mmCIF file of C-alpha atoms in Angstrom:
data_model
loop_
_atom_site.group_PDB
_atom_site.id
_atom_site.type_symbol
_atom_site.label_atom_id
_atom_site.label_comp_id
_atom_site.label_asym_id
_atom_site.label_seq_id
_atom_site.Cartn_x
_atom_site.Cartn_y
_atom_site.Cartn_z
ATOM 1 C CA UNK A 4 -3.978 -7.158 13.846
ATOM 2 C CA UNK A 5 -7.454 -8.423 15.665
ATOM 3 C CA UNK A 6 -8.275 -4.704 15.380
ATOM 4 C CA UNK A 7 -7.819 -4.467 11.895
ATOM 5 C CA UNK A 8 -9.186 -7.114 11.187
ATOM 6 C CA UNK A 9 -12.820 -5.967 12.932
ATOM 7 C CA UNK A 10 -11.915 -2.749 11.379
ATOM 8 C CA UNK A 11 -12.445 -4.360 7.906
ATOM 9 C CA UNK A 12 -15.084 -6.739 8.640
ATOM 10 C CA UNK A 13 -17.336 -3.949 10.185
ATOM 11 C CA UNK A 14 -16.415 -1.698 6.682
ATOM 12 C CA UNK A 15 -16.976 -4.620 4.417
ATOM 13 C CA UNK A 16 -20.926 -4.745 5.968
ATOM 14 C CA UNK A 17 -21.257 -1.285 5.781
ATOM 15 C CA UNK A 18 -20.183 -1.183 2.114
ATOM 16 C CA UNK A 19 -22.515 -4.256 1.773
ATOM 17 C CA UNK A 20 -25.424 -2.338 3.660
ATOM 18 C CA UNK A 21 -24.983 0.948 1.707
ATOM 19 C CA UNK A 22 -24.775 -0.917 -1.672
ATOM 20 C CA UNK A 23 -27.849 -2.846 -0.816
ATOM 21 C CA UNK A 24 -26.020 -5.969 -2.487
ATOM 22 C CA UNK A 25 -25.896 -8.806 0.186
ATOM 23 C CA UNK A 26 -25.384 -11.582 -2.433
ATOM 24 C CA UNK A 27 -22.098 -10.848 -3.003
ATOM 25 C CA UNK A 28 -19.894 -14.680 -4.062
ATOM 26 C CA UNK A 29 -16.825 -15.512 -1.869
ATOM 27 C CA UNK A 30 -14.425 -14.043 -4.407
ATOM 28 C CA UNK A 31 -16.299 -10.248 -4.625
ATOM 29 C CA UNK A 32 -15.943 -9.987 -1.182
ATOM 30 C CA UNK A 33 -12.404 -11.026 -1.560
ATOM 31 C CA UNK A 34 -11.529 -8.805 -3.942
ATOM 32 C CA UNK A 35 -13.338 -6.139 -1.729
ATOM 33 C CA UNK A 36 -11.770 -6.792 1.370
ATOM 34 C CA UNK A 37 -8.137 -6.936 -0.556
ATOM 35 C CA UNK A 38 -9.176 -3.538 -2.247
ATOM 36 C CA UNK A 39 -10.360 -2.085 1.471
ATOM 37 C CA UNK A 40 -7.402 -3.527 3.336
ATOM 38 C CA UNK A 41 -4.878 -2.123 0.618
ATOM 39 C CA UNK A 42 -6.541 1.765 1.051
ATOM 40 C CA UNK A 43 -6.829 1.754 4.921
ATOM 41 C CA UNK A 44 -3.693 -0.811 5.600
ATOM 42 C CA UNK A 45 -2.988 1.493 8.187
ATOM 43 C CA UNK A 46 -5.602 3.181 9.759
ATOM 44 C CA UNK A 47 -4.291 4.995 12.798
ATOM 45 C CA UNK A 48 -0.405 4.336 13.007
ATOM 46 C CA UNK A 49 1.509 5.361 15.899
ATOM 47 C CA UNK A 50 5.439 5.709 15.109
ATOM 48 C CA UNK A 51 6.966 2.507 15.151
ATOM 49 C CA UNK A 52 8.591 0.886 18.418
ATOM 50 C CA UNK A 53 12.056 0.375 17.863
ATOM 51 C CA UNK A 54 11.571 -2.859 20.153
ATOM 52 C CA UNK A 55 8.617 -4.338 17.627
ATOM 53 C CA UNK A 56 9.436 -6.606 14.713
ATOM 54 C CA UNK A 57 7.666 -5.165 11.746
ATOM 55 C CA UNK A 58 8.883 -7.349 9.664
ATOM 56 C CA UNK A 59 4.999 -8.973 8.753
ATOM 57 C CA UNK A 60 4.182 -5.031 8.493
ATOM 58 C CA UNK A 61 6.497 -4.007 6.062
ATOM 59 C CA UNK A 62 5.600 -7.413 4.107
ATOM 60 C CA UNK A 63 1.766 -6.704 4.059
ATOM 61 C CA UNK A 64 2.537 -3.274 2.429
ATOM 62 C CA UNK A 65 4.614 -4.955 -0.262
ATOM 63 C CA UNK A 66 1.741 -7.326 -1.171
ATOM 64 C CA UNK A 67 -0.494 -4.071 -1.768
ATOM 65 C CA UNK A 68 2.634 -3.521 -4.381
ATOM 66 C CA UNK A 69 1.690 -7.307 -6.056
ATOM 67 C CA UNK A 70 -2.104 -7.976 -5.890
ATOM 68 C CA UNK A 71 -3.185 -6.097 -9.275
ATOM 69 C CA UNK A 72 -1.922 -5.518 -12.633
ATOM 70 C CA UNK A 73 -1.353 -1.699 -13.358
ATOM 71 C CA UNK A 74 -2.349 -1.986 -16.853
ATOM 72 C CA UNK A 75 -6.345 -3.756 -16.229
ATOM 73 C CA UNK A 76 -9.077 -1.690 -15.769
ATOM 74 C CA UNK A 77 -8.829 0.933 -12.558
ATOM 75 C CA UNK A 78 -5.417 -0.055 -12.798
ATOM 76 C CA UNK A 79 -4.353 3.531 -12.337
ATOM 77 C CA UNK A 80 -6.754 4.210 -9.204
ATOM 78 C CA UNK A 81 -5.187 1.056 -7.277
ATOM 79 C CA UNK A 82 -1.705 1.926 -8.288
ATOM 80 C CA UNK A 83 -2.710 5.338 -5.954
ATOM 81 C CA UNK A 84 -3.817 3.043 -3.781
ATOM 82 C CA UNK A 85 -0.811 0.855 -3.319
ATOM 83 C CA UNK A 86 1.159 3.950 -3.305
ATOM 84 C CA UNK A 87 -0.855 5.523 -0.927
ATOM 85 C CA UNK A 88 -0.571 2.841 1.746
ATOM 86 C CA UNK A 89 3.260 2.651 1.043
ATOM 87 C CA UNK A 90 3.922 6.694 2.126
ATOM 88 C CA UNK A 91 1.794 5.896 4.762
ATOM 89 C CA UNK A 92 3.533 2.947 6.378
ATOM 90 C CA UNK A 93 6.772 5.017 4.870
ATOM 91 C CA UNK A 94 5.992 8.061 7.244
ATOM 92 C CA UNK A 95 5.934 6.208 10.435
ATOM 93 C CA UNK A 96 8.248 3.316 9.997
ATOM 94 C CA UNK A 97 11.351 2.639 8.221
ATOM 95 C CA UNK A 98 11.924 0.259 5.351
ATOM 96 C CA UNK A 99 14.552 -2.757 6.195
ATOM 97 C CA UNK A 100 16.020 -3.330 2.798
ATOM 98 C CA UNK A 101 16.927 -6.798 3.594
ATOM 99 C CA UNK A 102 13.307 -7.597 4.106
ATOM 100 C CA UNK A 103 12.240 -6.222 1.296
ATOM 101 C CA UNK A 104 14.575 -7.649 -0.906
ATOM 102 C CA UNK A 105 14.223 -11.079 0.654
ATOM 103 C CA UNK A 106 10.207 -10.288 0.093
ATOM 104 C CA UNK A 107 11.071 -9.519 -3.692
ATOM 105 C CA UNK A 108 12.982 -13.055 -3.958
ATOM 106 C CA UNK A 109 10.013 -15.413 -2.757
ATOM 107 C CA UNK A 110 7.834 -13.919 -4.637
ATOM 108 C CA UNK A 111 6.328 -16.398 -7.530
ATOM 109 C CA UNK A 112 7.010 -15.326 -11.411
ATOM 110 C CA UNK A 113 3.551 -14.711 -12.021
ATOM 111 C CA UNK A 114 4.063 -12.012 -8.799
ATOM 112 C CA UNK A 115 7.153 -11.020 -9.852
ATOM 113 C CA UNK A 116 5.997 -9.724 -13.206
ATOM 114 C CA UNK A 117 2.911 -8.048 -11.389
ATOM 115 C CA UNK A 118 5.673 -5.976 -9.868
ATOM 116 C CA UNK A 119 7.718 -5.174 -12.422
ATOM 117 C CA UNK A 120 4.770 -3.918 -14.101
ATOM 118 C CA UNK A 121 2.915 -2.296 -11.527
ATOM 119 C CA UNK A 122 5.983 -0.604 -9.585
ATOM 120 C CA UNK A 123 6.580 2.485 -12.024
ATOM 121 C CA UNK A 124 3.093 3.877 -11.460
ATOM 122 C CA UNK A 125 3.328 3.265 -7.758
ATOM 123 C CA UNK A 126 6.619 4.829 -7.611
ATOM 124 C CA UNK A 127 5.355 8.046 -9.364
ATOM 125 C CA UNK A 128 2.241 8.233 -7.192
ATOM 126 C CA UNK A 129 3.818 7.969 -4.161
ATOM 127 C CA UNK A 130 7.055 10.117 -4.770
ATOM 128 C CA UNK A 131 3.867 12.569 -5.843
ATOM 129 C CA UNK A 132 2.099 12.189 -2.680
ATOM 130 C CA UNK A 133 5.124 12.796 -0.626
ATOM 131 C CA UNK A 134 6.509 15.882 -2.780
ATOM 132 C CA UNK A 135 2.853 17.320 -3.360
ATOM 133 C CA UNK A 136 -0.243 15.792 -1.264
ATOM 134 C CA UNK A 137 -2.432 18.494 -2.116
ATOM 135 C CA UNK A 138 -2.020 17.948 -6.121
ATOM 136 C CA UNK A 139 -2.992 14.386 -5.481
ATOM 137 C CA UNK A 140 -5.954 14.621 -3.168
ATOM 138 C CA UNK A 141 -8.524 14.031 -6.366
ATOM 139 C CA UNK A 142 -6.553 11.179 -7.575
ATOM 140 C CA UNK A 143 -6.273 9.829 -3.987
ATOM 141 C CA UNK A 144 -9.710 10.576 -3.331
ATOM 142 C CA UNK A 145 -11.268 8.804 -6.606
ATOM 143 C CA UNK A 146 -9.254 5.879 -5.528
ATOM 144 C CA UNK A 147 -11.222 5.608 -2.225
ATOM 145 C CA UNK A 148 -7.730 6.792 0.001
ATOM 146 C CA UNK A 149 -9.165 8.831 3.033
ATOM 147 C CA UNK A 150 -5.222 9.542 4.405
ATOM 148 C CA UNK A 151 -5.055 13.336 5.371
ATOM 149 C CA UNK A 152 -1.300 13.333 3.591
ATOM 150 C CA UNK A 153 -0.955 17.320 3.746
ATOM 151 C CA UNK A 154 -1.116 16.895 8.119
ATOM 152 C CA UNK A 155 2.062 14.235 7.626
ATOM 153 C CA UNK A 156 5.177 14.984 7.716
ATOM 154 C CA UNK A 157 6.658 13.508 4.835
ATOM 155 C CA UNK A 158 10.030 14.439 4.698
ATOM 156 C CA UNK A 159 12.168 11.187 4.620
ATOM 157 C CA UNK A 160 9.438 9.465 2.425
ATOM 158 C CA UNK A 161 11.300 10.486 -0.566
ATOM 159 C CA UNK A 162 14.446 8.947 0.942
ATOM 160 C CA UNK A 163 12.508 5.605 1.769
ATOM 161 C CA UNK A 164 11.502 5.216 -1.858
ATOM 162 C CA UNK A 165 15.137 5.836 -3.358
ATOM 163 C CA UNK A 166 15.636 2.480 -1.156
ATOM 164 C CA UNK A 167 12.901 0.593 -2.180
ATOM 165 C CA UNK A 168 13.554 1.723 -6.138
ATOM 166 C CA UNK A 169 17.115 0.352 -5.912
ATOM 167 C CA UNK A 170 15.349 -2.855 -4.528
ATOM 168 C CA UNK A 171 12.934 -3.414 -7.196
ATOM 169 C CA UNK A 172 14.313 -1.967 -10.250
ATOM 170 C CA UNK A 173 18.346 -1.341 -9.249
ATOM 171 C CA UNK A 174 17.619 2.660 -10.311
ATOM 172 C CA UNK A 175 18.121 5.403 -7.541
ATOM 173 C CA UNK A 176 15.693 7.670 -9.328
#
């Protein structure tokens, strides 16, 4: 997490630097550092460690699922991104259902319509990414997603989703 963490501090001044804008308010570089954390949530992974609770993991990749509203401005670009992040995490670790129903269940109203609303889009995207990276490297790329999807193997993504589908909307498809 520290090295994350450094990891996003180090590409929030570098976005600062190249933009020239170093006046940015607290909640810009909020919203900058959500936006940056949600496209490179997981920058290198290594296959998960059966031994290692991801439970705090698998939650952080949910919240990418929660913190925008699909049908705002560039609602479609962070809807890749979300999705993006979720094949990612997807391809190297499994999804606990429990968790991520249990996830669904705290969430407030106000979050809980955020995913009802956004989770269609992400669902496409990401069901696209895994059947079809190549056909979604412009999409992924005008969202700011720098994943190389096409050297994953992405073969039990599709599976993962089903799962995570039946969670949030009680469809398998």
């Amino acid at each position: 997490m520290r090295r994350l963490t450094t990891f996003l501090l180090a590409l929030l001044l570098a976005v600062l630097a190249a933009c020239g804008d170093t006046t940015m308010d607290s909640a810009a570089v909020s919203s900058e550092i959500n936006s940056t954390a949600t496209v490179e949530s997981a920058v290198a992974p290594a296959p998960a460690d059966p031994s290692h609770d991801t439970t705090a993991e698998q939650r952080s990749v949910l919240d990418g699922c929660v913190d925008f509203a699909a049908d705002t401005a560039g609602g479609s670009l962070k809807s890749a991104r979300a999705a993006a992040a979720l094949v990612e995490y997807l391809c190297y670790a499994d999804i606990d259902a429990a968790i991520a129903a249990d996830w669904m269940a705290a969430l407030p109203q106000e979050q809980r319509d955020l995913l009802d609303t956004n989770w269609s889009g992400i669902l496409e995207n990401a069901q696209n990414i895994a059947s079809d990276p190549a056909s979604q490297a412009d999409l992924l790329a005008s969202a700011g997603v720098t994943t190389d999807f096409e050297s994953m193997v992405l073969t039990e993504v599709p599976d993962k989703l089903v799962t995570l589908n039946m969670i949030f909307s009680g469809k398998a498809g």
